[in-house]
PDB file of C-alpha atoms in Angstrom:
ATOM      1  CA  MET A  21     -33.910-130.895-168.167  1.00 87.00           C
ATOM      2  CA  PRO A  22     -32.502-132.322-171.522  1.00 89.00           C
ATOM      3  CA  LYS A  23     -31.342-135.908-171.089  1.00 91.00           C
ATOM      4  CA  CYS A  24     -33.286-136.557-167.946  1.00 93.00           C
ATOM      5  CA  GLY A  25     -35.238-138.823-168.822  1.00 92.00           C
ATOM      6  CA  SER A  26     -37.750-135.665-170.098  1.00 93.00           C
ATOM      7  CA  THR A  27     -39.262-137.970-172.454  1.00 93.00           C
ATOM      8  CA  ASP A  28     -40.073-141.120-170.272  1.00 94.00           C
ATOM      9  CA  LEU A  29     -41.652-139.743-168.092  1.00 96.00           C
ATOM     10  CA  PHE A  30     -44.013-137.741-170.490  1.00 95.00           C
ATOM     11  CA  SER A  31     -44.997-141.072-171.887  1.00 94.00           C
ATOM     12  CA  ARG A  32     -46.117-143.028-168.951  1.00 96.00           C
ATOM     13  CA  ILE A  33     -47.865-139.493-167.815  1.00 96.00           C
ATOM     14  CA  VAL A  34     -50.227-139.924-170.922  1.00 94.00           C
ATOM     15  CA  HIS A  35     -51.426-143.589-169.935  1.00 95.00           C
ATOM     16  CA  HIS A  36     -53.075-142.022-167.081  1.00 95.00           C
ATOM     17  CA  PRO A  37     -57.040-142.611-168.286  1.00 91.00           C
ATOM     18  CA  GLN A  38     -57.150-138.692-167.834  1.00 92.00           C
ATOM     19  CA  VAL A  39     -54.343-137.223-169.682  1.00 93.00           C
ATOM     20  CA  LEU A  40     -54.687-137.182-173.255  1.00 91.00           C
ATOM     21  CA  SER A  41     -51.441-135.769-175.279  1.00 90.00           C
ATOM     22  CA  PRO A  42     -51.233-133.380-177.961  1.00 90.00           C
ATOM     23  CA  VAL A  43     -50.368-134.090-181.518  1.00 87.00           C
ATOM     24  CA  THR A  44     -46.939-133.164-180.560  1.00 88.00           C
ATOM     25  CA  TYR A  45     -45.348-133.869-177.122  1.00 87.00           C
ATOM     26  CA  GLN A  46     -42.615-131.325-177.282  1.00 91.00           C
ATOM     27  CA  PRO A  47     -43.737-128.574-179.822  1.00 92.00           C
ATOM     28  CA  HIS A  48     -41.040-125.755-178.203  1.00 92.00           C
ATOM     29  CA  TRP A  49     -43.165-123.380-178.775  1.00 92.00           C
ATOM     30  CA  TRP A  50     -42.567-120.926-175.936  1.00 91.00           C
ATOM     31  CA  THR A  51     -39.112-121.059-176.633  1.00 87.00           C
ATOM     32  CA  LYS A  52     -36.975-121.907-180.045  1.00 81.00           C
ATOM     33  CA  ARG A  53     -39.829-121.629-182.588  1.00 85.00           C
ATOM     34  CA  ARG A  54     -42.144-118.980-181.721  1.00 85.00           C
ATOM     35  CA  LEU A  55     -38.685-117.022-182.151  1.00 80.00           C
ATOM     36  CA  GLU A  56     -37.854-118.261-186.144  1.00 82.00           C
ATOM     37  CA  ASN A  57     -38.170-116.964-189.432  1.00 81.00           C
ATOM     38  CA  HIS A  58     -41.709-117.921-190.687  1.00 85.00           C
ATOM     39  CA  ALA A  59     -42.377-119.610-186.943  1.00 86.00           C
ATOM     40  CA  PRO A  60     -45.686-120.790-186.474  1.00 90.00           C
ATOM     41  CA  THR A  61     -48.395-118.715-184.286  1.00 92.00           C
ATOM     42  CA  PHE A  62     -49.868-118.976-180.710  1.00 92.00           C
ATOM     43  CA  LEU A  63     -53.219-120.510-183.483  1.00 94.00           C
ATOM     44  CA  ASP A  64     -50.853-122.672-184.321  1.00 93.00           C
ATOM     45  CA  TYR A  65     -49.856-124.090-180.921  1.00 93.00           C
ATOM     46  CA  LEU A  66     -53.086-124.300-179.589  1.00 93.00           C
ATOM     47  CA  PHE A  67     -54.348-126.216-182.914  1.00 93.00           C
ATOM     48  CA  LEU A  68     -51.565-129.312-180.797  1.00 93.00           C
ATOM     49  CA  PHE A  69     -54.096-129.617-178.681  1.00 93.00           C
ATOM     50  CA  SER A  70     -57.483-129.382-180.675  1.00 92.00           C
ATOM     51  CA  GLY A  71     -58.299-133.230-179.357  1.00 88.00           C
ATOM     52  CA  PRO A  72     -57.603-132.787-175.925  1.00 88.00           C
ATOM     53  CA  ALA A  73     -59.798-129.610-175.981  1.00 88.00           C
ATOM     54  CA  LYS A  74     -62.759-131.267-178.051  1.00 86.00           C
ATOM     55  CA  ALA A  75     -62.802-133.943-175.140  1.00 82.00           C
ATOM     56  CA  ILE A  76     -62.757-131.668-172.171  1.00 80.00           C
ATOM     57  CA  ARG A  77     -65.829-130.306-173.753  1.00 80.00           C
ATOM     58  CA  LEU A  78     -67.662-133.005-173.841  1.00 78.00           C
ATOM     59  CA  ARG A  79     -66.561-134.631-170.046  1.00 69.00           C
ATOM     60  CA  ILE A  80     -67.022-131.535-168.806  1.00 60.00           C
ATOM     61  CA  PRO A  81     -70.992-131.832-167.975  1.00 49.00           C
ATOM     62  CA  GLU A  82     -69.967-135.894-166.764  1.00 61.00           C
ATOM     63  CA  GLY A  83     -67.296-133.560-163.967  1.00 61.00           C
ATOM     64  CA  LYS A  84     -65.170-135.291-165.178  1.00 69.00           C
ATOM     65  CA  GLU A  85     -61.713-133.895-165.401  1.00 81.00           C
ATOM     66  CA  ILE A  86     -59.073-133.970-168.197  1.00 86.00           C
ATOM     67  CA  VAL A  87     -55.142-133.154-168.172  1.00 90.00           C
ATOM     68  CA  THR A  88     -53.219-132.517-171.189  1.00 93.00           C
ATOM     69  CA  GLY A  89     -49.316-130.317-170.822  1.00 94.00           C
ATOM     70  CA  ASP A  90     -46.557-129.822-173.146  1.00 95.00           C
ATOM     71  CA  GLY A  91     -43.797-131.999-173.110  1.00 94.00           C
ATOM     72  CA  SER A  92     -40.831-129.375-173.843  1.00 93.00           C
ATOM     73  CA  PRO A  93     -38.086-129.342-171.624  1.00 92.00           C
ATOM     74  CA  SER A  94     -36.590-126.172-173.008  1.00 90.00           C
ATOM     75  CA  THR A  95     -39.101-124.501-171.299  1.00 91.00           C
ATOM     76  CA  LEU A  96     -37.675-124.163-168.215  1.00 88.00           C
ATOM     77  CA  PHE A  97     -33.920-123.295-169.273  1.00 86.00           C
ATOM     78  CA  GLU A  98     -34.922-121.323-172.441  1.00 81.00           C
ATOM     79  CA  MET A  99     -35.631-117.665-171.773  1.00 71.00           C
ATOM     80  CA  GLY A 100     -35.794-116.682-175.450  1.00 60.00           C
ATOM     81  CA  ASN A 101     -33.686-113.086-177.094  1.00 58.00           C
ATOM     82  CA  ASP A 102     -36.996-110.967-177.418  1.00 53.00           C
ATOM     83  CA  SER A 103     -38.395-108.537-175.149  1.00 51.00           C
ATOM     84  CA  MET A 104     -40.517-111.122-173.306  1.00 61.00           C
ATOM     85  CA  SER A 105     -39.031-113.843-171.709  1.00 85.00           C
ATOM     86  CA  THR A 106     -39.732-117.333-171.989  1.00 90.00           C
ATOM     87  CA  LEU A 107     -41.246-117.285-167.983  1.00 91.00           C
ATOM     88  CA  GLN A 108     -43.536-113.870-169.151  1.00 91.00           C
ATOM     89  CA  LEU A 109     -44.955-115.364-171.500  1.00 91.00           C
ATOM     90  CA  VAL A 110     -46.196-118.206-170.152  1.00 93.00           C
ATOM     91  CA  TYR A 111     -46.602-116.693-166.614  1.00 95.00           C
ATOM     92  CA  SER A 112     -49.783-114.578-168.569  1.00 94.00           C
ATOM     93  CA  VAL A 113     -50.700-116.840-170.444  1.00 95.00           C
ATOM     94  CA  LEU A 114     -50.828-120.250-167.893  1.00 95.00           C
ATOM     95  CA  PRO A 115     -50.523-118.652-164.590  1.00 97.00           C
ATOM     96  CA  HIS A 116     -52.572-121.674-163.326  1.00 96.00           C
ATOM     97  CA  SER A 117     -50.316-124.470-164.612  1.00 95.00           C
ATOM     98  CA  LYS A 118     -48.519-126.943-163.045  1.00 97.00           C
ATOM     99  CA  LEU A 119     -45.003-127.976-163.928  1.00 97.00           C
ATOM    100  CA  ILE A 120     -43.408-130.504-163.325  1.00 97.00           C
ATOM    101  CA  ALA A 121     -39.023-130.889-163.710  1.00 97.00           C
ATOM    102  CA  ILE A 122     -37.039-133.904-163.760  1.00 97.00           C
ATOM    103  CA  LEU A 123     -33.331-133.770-162.821  1.00 97.00           C
ATOM    104  CA  ARG A 124     -30.426-136.124-162.880  1.00 96.00           C
ATOM    105  CA  ASP A 125     -26.663-135.801-161.452  1.00 97.00           C
ATOM    106  CA  PRO A 126     -25.587-132.779-163.884  1.00 97.00           C
ATOM    107  CA  THR A 127     -22.183-134.240-164.593  1.00 97.00           C
ATOM    108  CA  SER A 128     -23.834-137.395-166.317  1.00 95.00           C
ATOM    109  CA  ARG A 129     -26.416-135.276-167.937  1.00 95.00           C
ATOM    110  CA  LEU A 130     -23.679-133.609-169.747  1.00 95.00           C
ATOM    111  CA  PHE A 131     -22.176-136.533-171.221  1.00 94.00           C
ATOM    112  CA  SER A 132     -25.522-138.441-172.143  1.00 92.00           C
ATOM    113  CA  GLU A 133     -26.306-134.958-173.987  1.00 91.00           C
ATOM    114  CA  TYR A 134     -22.864-135.086-175.520  1.00 91.00           C
ATOM    115  CA  LEU A 135     -23.483-138.590-176.789  1.00 90.00           C
ATOM    116  CA  TYR A 136     -26.794-137.977-177.805  1.00 86.00           C
ATOM    117  CA  PHE A 137     -25.644-135.082-180.080  1.00 83.00           C
ATOM    118  CA  ALA A 138     -22.165-135.424-181.046  1.00 80.00           C
ATOM    119  CA  CYS A 139     -21.880-139.518-180.914  1.00 79.00           C
ATOM    120  CA  GLY A 140     -25.600-140.075-181.961  1.00 68.00           C
ATOM    121  CA  HIS A 141     -25.341-137.485-185.260  1.00 67.00           C
ATOM    122  CA  LYS A 142     -22.527-139.590-186.002  1.00 62.00           C
ATOM    123  CA  THR A 143     -19.260-137.004-185.433  1.00 67.00           C
ATOM    124  CA  ILE A 144     -16.168-137.909-184.138  1.00 76.00           C
ATOM    125  CA  CYS A 145     -16.538-138.695-181.036  1.00 86.00           C
ATOM    126  CA  SER A 146     -14.978-139.958-177.717  1.00 90.00           C
ATOM    127  CA  ARG A 147     -14.318-139.923-174.098  1.00 93.00           C
ATOM    128  CA  GLU A 148     -10.878-138.123-174.933  1.00 94.00           C
ATOM    129  CA  ASP A 149     -12.837-135.404-177.514  1.00 93.00           C
ATOM    130  CA  PHE A 150     -15.647-134.889-174.846  1.00 94.00           C
ATOM    131  CA  HIS A 151     -13.131-133.808-171.826  1.00 96.00           C
ATOM    132  CA  ARG A 152     -11.387-131.635-174.265  1.00 94.00           C
ATOM    133  CA  ARG A 153     -15.331-130.116-175.235  1.00 93.00           C
ATOM    134  CA  ALA A 154     -16.189-130.070-171.432  1.00 96.00           C
ATOM    135  CA  GLU A 155     -12.783-128.421-170.338  1.00 96.00           C
ATOM    136  CA  THR A 156     -13.382-125.524-172.915  1.00 94.00           C
ATOM    137  CA  ALA A 157     -16.888-124.954-171.627  1.00 95.00           C
ATOM    138  CA  VAL A 158     -16.110-124.659-167.909  1.00 96.00           C
ATOM    139  CA  SER A 159     -13.061-122.424-168.838  1.00 95.00           C
ATOM    140  CA  ALA A 160     -15.655-120.250-171.346  1.00 94.00           C
ATOM    141  CA  PHE A 161     -18.536-120.532-168.244  1.00 95.00           C
ATOM    142  CA  ARG A 162     -15.585-119.003-165.330  1.00 96.00           C
ATOM    143  CA  SER A 163     -14.484-117.001-167.822  1.00 95.00           C
ATOM    144  CA  CYS A 164     -17.591-114.884-168.130  1.00 95.00           C
ATOM    145  CA  LEU A 165     -18.513-115.611-164.087  1.00 96.00           C
ATOM    146  CA  SER A 166     -15.410-113.287-163.812  1.00 96.00           C
ATOM    147  CA  THR A 167     -17.235-110.000-165.209  1.00 96.00           C
ATOM    148  CA  SER A 168     -20.628-110.648-165.492  1.00 95.00           C
ATOM    149  CA  SER A 169     -23.455-112.088-163.219  1.00 93.00           C
ATOM    150  CA  VAL A 170     -24.428-115.701-162.783  1.00 93.00           C
ATOM    151  CA  THR A 171     -27.595-114.725-164.278  1.00 89.00           C
ATOM    152  CA  TYR A 172     -25.579-112.780-167.548  1.00 90.00           C
ATOM    153  CA  CYS A 173     -23.832-115.705-168.885  1.00 92.00           C
ATOM    154  CA  LEU A 174     -26.592-118.777-167.977  1.00 90.00           C
ATOM    155  CA  TYR A 175     -28.984-116.518-170.808  1.00 86.00           C
ATOM    156  CA  ASN A 176     -26.302-114.946-172.832  1.00 87.00           C
ATOM    157  CA  LEU A 177     -22.651-117.375-172.961  1.00 88.00           C
ATOM    158  CA  LYS A 178     -23.344-118.628-176.316  1.00 85.00           C
ATOM    159  CA  GLU A 179     -22.369-122.776-175.882  1.00 80.00           C
ATOM    160  CA  LYS A 180     -22.479-125.309-178.763  1.00 68.00           C
ATOM    161  CA  GLY A 181     -25.563-127.899-178.457  1.00 63.00           C
ATOM    162  CA  SER A 182     -23.447-130.790-177.464  1.00 71.00           C
ATOM    163  CA  ILE A 183     -21.592-129.155-174.690  1.00 88.00           C
ATOM    164  CA  ARG A 184     -24.086-126.823-172.685  1.00 92.00           C
ATOM    165  CA  VAL A 185     -22.693-126.658-169.233  1.00 95.00           C
ATOM    166  CA  LYS A 186     -25.192-124.150-167.823  1.00 94.00           C
ATOM    167  CA  LEU A 187     -27.779-126.349-167.844  1.00 95.00           C
ATOM    168  CA  GLY A 188     -26.875-128.280-165.102  1.00 96.00           C
ATOM    169  CA  LEU A 189     -26.834-125.200-162.965  1.00 97.00           C
ATOM    170  CA  TYR A 190     -30.545-126.514-162.062  1.00 97.00           C
ATOM    171  CA  TYR A 191     -30.727-124.157-158.784  1.00 96.00           C
ATOM    172  CA  GLU A 192     -30.218-120.764-160.633  1.00 95.00           C
ATOM    173  CA  LEU A 193     -32.317-122.215-163.502  1.00 94.00           C
ATOM    174  CA  LEU A 194     -35.593-122.974-161.236  1.00 94.00           C
ATOM    175  CA  GLN A 195     -35.687-119.675-159.056  1.00 93.00           C
ATOM    176  CA  PRO A 196     -37.220-117.428-161.057  1.00 92.00           C
ATOM    177  CA  TRP A 197     -39.456-119.881-161.675  1.00 94.00           C
ATOM    178  CA  MET A 198     -40.188-120.922-158.124  1.00 94.00           C
ATOM    179  CA  LYS A 199     -41.456-116.879-157.248  1.00 94.00           C
ATOM    180  CA  LEU A 200     -43.796-117.527-160.007  1.00 95.00           C
ATOM    181  CA  TYR A 201     -45.413-121.308-159.439  1.00 96.00           C
ATOM    182  CA  PRO A 202     -44.941-122.202-155.570  1.00 96.00           C
ATOM    183  CA  LEU A 203     -42.733-125.442-155.131  1.00 96.00           C
ATOM    184  CA  GLY A 204     -44.862-128.568-154.077  1.00 94.00           C
ATOM    185  CA  GLU A 205     -48.072-126.236-155.275  1.00 96.00           C
ATOM    186  CA  GLN A 206     -47.167-125.809-159.002  1.00 97.00           C
ATOM    187  CA  LEU A 207     -43.862-127.032-159.126  1.00 97.00           C
ATOM    188  CA  LEU A 208     -42.889-130.939-158.635  1.00 98.00           C
ATOM    189  CA  ILE A 209     -38.962-131.433-158.672  1.00 98.00           C
ATOM    190  CA  VAL A 210     -38.033-135.554-159.823  1.00 97.00           C
ATOM    191  CA  ARG A 211     -34.861-136.586-159.706  1.00 97.00           C
ATOM    192  CA  MET A 212     -33.802-138.667-162.228  1.00 96.00           C
ATOM    193  CA  GLU A 213     -32.010-141.393-160.030  1.00 95.00           C
ATOM    194  CA  ASP A 214     -35.240-142.091-157.642  1.00 95.00           C
ATOM    195  CA  TYR A 215     -37.429-142.183-160.847  1.00 96.00           C
ATOM    196  CA  SER A 216     -35.380-145.427-162.114  1.00 93.00           C
ATOM    197  CA  SER A 217     -35.245-146.770-158.868  1.00 93.00           C
ATOM    198  CA  ASN A 218     -39.116-146.539-157.325  1.00 94.00           C
ATOM    199  CA  MET A 219     -40.441-145.494-160.506  1.00 95.00           C
ATOM    200  CA  LEU A 220     -44.164-146.529-158.698  1.00 95.00           C
ATOM    201  CA  THR A 221     -43.661-144.640-156.415  1.00 95.00           C
ATOM    202  CA  LYS A 222     -42.263-141.172-158.269  1.00 97.00           C
ATOM    203  CA  LEU A 223     -45.193-141.948-161.008  1.00 97.00           C
ATOM    204  CA  THR A 224     -48.131-141.952-158.144  1.00 96.00           C
ATOM    205  CA  GLU A 225     -46.475-138.168-156.444  1.00 97.00           C
ATOM    206  CA  VAL A 226     -46.291-137.153-159.802  1.00 97.00           C
ATOM    207  CA  PHE A 227     -50.121-138.275-160.316  1.00 97.00           C
ATOM    208  CA  ASP A 228     -51.055-136.855-156.819  1.00 96.00           C
ATOM    209  CA  PHE A 229     -49.881-133.699-158.029  1.00 97.00           C
ATOM    210  CA  LEU A 230     -51.441-133.228-161.033  1.00 96.00           C
ATOM    211  CA  ASP A 231     -54.717-133.978-159.095  1.00 94.00           C
ATOM    212  CA  LEU A 232     -55.374-137.305-161.188  1.00 93.00           C
ATOM    213  CA  GLU A 233     -57.380-139.646-159.812  1.00 92.00           C
ATOM    214  CA  ARG A 234     -56.191-142.677-158.315  1.00 92.00           C
ATOM    215  CA  ILE A 235     -55.900-145.901-160.334  1.00 93.00           C
ATOM    216  CA  GLY A 236     -55.440-149.242-159.784  1.00 92.00           C
ATOM    217  CA  SER A 237     -52.210-151.543-158.772  1.00 93.00           C
ATOM    218  CA  ARG A 238     -52.018-153.388-161.664  1.00 94.00           C
ATOM    219  CA  TYR A 239     -53.054-150.510-163.839  1.00 94.00           C
ATOM    220  CA  MET A 240     -50.295-148.791-162.455  1.00 95.00           C
ATOM    221  CA  SER A 241     -47.551-151.791-162.807  1.00 95.00           C
ATOM    222  CA  ASP A 242     -48.506-151.732-166.265  1.00 95.00           C
ATOM    223  CA  ILE A 243     -47.431-147.868-166.717  1.00 95.00           C
ATOM    224  CA  ALA A 244     -44.074-148.528-164.723  1.00 93.00           C
ATOM    225  CA  SER A 245     -43.158-151.932-166.574  1.00 92.00           C
ATOM    226  CA  LEU A 246     -43.582-150.381-169.724  1.00 92.00           C
ATOM    227  CA  PRO A 247     -40.436-150.302-172.205  1.00 88.00           C
ATOM    228  CA  GLN A 248     -38.217-147.209-171.470  1.00 85.00           C
ATOM    229  CA  LEU A 249     -38.396-144.447-174.364  1.00 76.00           C
ATOM    230  CA  ASN A 250     -35.452-142.378-175.575  1.00 65.00           C
ATOM    231  CA  ASN A 251     -32.642-144.353-174.070  1.00 64.00           C
ATOM    232  CA  VAL A 252     -29.996-144.069-177.551  1.00 62.00           C
ATOM    233  CA  THR A 253     -26.990-143.039-174.903  1.00 64.00           C
ATOM    234  CA  SER A 254     -27.385-146.137-173.456  1.00 68.00           C
ATOM    235  CA  SER A 255     -25.340-147.931-176.526  1.00 70.00           C
ATOM    236  CA  LEU A 256     -23.675-145.097-177.378  1.00 75.00           C
ATOM    237  CA  LYS A 257     -21.841-145.096-173.534  1.00 76.00           C
ATOM    238  CA  ALA A 258     -21.138-149.292-174.715  1.00 74.00           C
ATOM    239  CA  GLN A 259     -19.316-148.106-177.699  1.00 80.00           C
ATOM    240  CA  VAL A 260     -17.661-144.786-176.116  1.00 85.00           C
ATOM    241  CA  GLY A 261     -17.095-145.925-172.864  1.00 89.00           C
ATOM    242  CA  PRO A 262     -17.508-144.379-169.310  1.00 91.00           C
ATOM    243  CA  MET A 263     -16.328-140.646-168.995  1.00 94.00           C
ATOM    244  CA  LEU A 264     -12.711-140.348-168.449  1.00 96.00           C
ATOM    245  CA  SER A 265     -11.901-139.670-164.403  1.00 96.00           C
ATOM    246  CA  LYS A 266     -10.182-136.283-164.679  1.00 97.00           C
ATOM    247  CA  THR A 267     -13.449-134.666-166.264  1.00 97.00           C
ATOM    248  CA  ARG A 268     -15.748-136.746-163.936  1.00 96.00           C
ATOM    249  CA  ASP A 269     -13.978-134.802-161.592  1.00 96.00           C
ATOM    250  CA  MET A 270     -13.634-131.282-163.131  1.00 97.00           C
ATOM    251  CA  LEU A 271     -17.275-131.402-164.140  1.00 97.00           C
ATOM    252  CA  ASP A 272     -18.038-132.698-160.581  1.00 97.00           C
ATOM    253  CA  THR A 273     -15.627-129.776-159.101  1.00 97.00           C
ATOM    254  CA  PHE A 274     -17.074-126.760-161.225  1.00 98.00           C
ATOM    255  CA  TYR A 275     -20.634-127.969-161.013  1.00 98.00           C
ATOM    256  CA  LYS A 276     -20.512-129.294-156.391  1.00 97.00           C
ATOM    257  CA  PRO A 277     -21.683-125.248-155.555  1.00 97.00           C
ATOM    258  CA  TYR A 278     -24.728-125.049-157.687  1.00 97.00           C
ATOM    259  CA  ASN A 279     -25.757-128.936-156.512  1.00 97.00           C
ATOM    260  CA  GLU A 280     -25.493-127.756-152.538  1.00 97.00           C
ATOM    261  CA  LYS A 281     -27.519-124.946-152.943  1.00 97.00           C
ATOM    262  CA  LEU A 282     -30.344-126.880-154.810  1.00 97.00           C
ATOM    263  CA  ALA A 283     -29.516-129.327-151.846  1.00 97.00           C
ATOM    264  CA  ASN A 284     -29.735-127.276-149.504  1.00 97.00           C
ATOM    265  CA  PHE A 285     -33.131-125.295-150.449  1.00 96.00           C
ATOM    266  CA  LEU A 286     -34.597-128.668-151.059  1.00 96.00           C
ATOM    267  CA  GLN A 287     -33.662-129.617-148.531  1.00 96.00           C
ATOM    268  CA  ASP A 288     -32.584-133.239-149.962  1.00 96.00           C
ATOM    269  CA  ASP A 289     -28.891-134.489-149.638  1.00 95.00           C
ATOM    270  CA  GLY A 290     -29.695-136.206-151.946  1.00 95.00           C
ATOM    271  CA  TYR A 291     -29.693-133.049-155.043  1.00 96.00           C
ATOM    272  CA  LEU A 292     -25.428-132.965-154.602  1.00 97.00           C
ATOM    273  CA  TRP A 293     -25.083-136.007-156.469  1.00 96.00           C
ATOM    274  CA  ILE A 294     -21.859-137.612-154.199  1.00 88.00           C
ATOM    275  CA  ASN A 295     -20.365-140.587-155.917  1.00 69.00           C
ATOM    276  CA  TYR A 296     -23.615-141.563-157.311  1.00 58.00           C
ATOM    277  CA  TRP A 297     -21.860-142.694-160.545  1.00 51.00           C
ATOM    278  CA  LYS A 298     -20.067-145.653-158.657  1.00 45.00           C
ATOM    279  CA  THR A 299     -22.797-146.878-158.314  1.00 41.00           C
ATOM    280  CA  ALA A 300     -25.252-145.929-161.064  1.00 43.00           C
TER     281      ALA A 300
END
């Protein structure tokens, strides 16, 4: 999901010697790009992987597996607005692919996204402005739920880029994918907080999931020690200050039932994100 460490995770995955990155690691073709006016074609999308494809052809006789992938986080949450949903399209073309979803405390994710889009683009931003926007967004989503299903609200309620509360409803967003891509076999869920605090263990888990060969501990340590990428919001948060307590309380209350669904399904209370912010 956006602002959950997907850029950083992808950048470390491609440092494995069996992994090759496409020309653009977040093309967003399966979602918004293919629906644009004068949109790039599927062949244009495939061209992004021409380098990895050539390497795969060359190394097949040697029996060496090569992996490549698309790092677009939008693939898992934007279903498109045409007759074929993103999930249906991806599955019809890539039924045997493996997917990785990295998630974080949804309240913190929303604030980070606000800092990135609102403050990062030099518009007026503040903790108070975030509270107002978040309050409006939560109210709009609850209003939608009063007359429609969660699924309808997820994919039809329009939200502005800097405040997308629905992206924190992880279980609802991932459930359709888990029906086609079995959890553990073709879909791996990583908690960003675990990834940040124990990167070596989580990277090993990711590489094993992708069926990559184990590499030396020194090489793994080098990958884990690489500079963190796309951490723009840390400096912005220092300027704006921490989220207001009343905002966090409001958002934690809103996300609580959805976090409970995810934690119950995964049998992992870490996905409740209870009081995580107090130690973050």
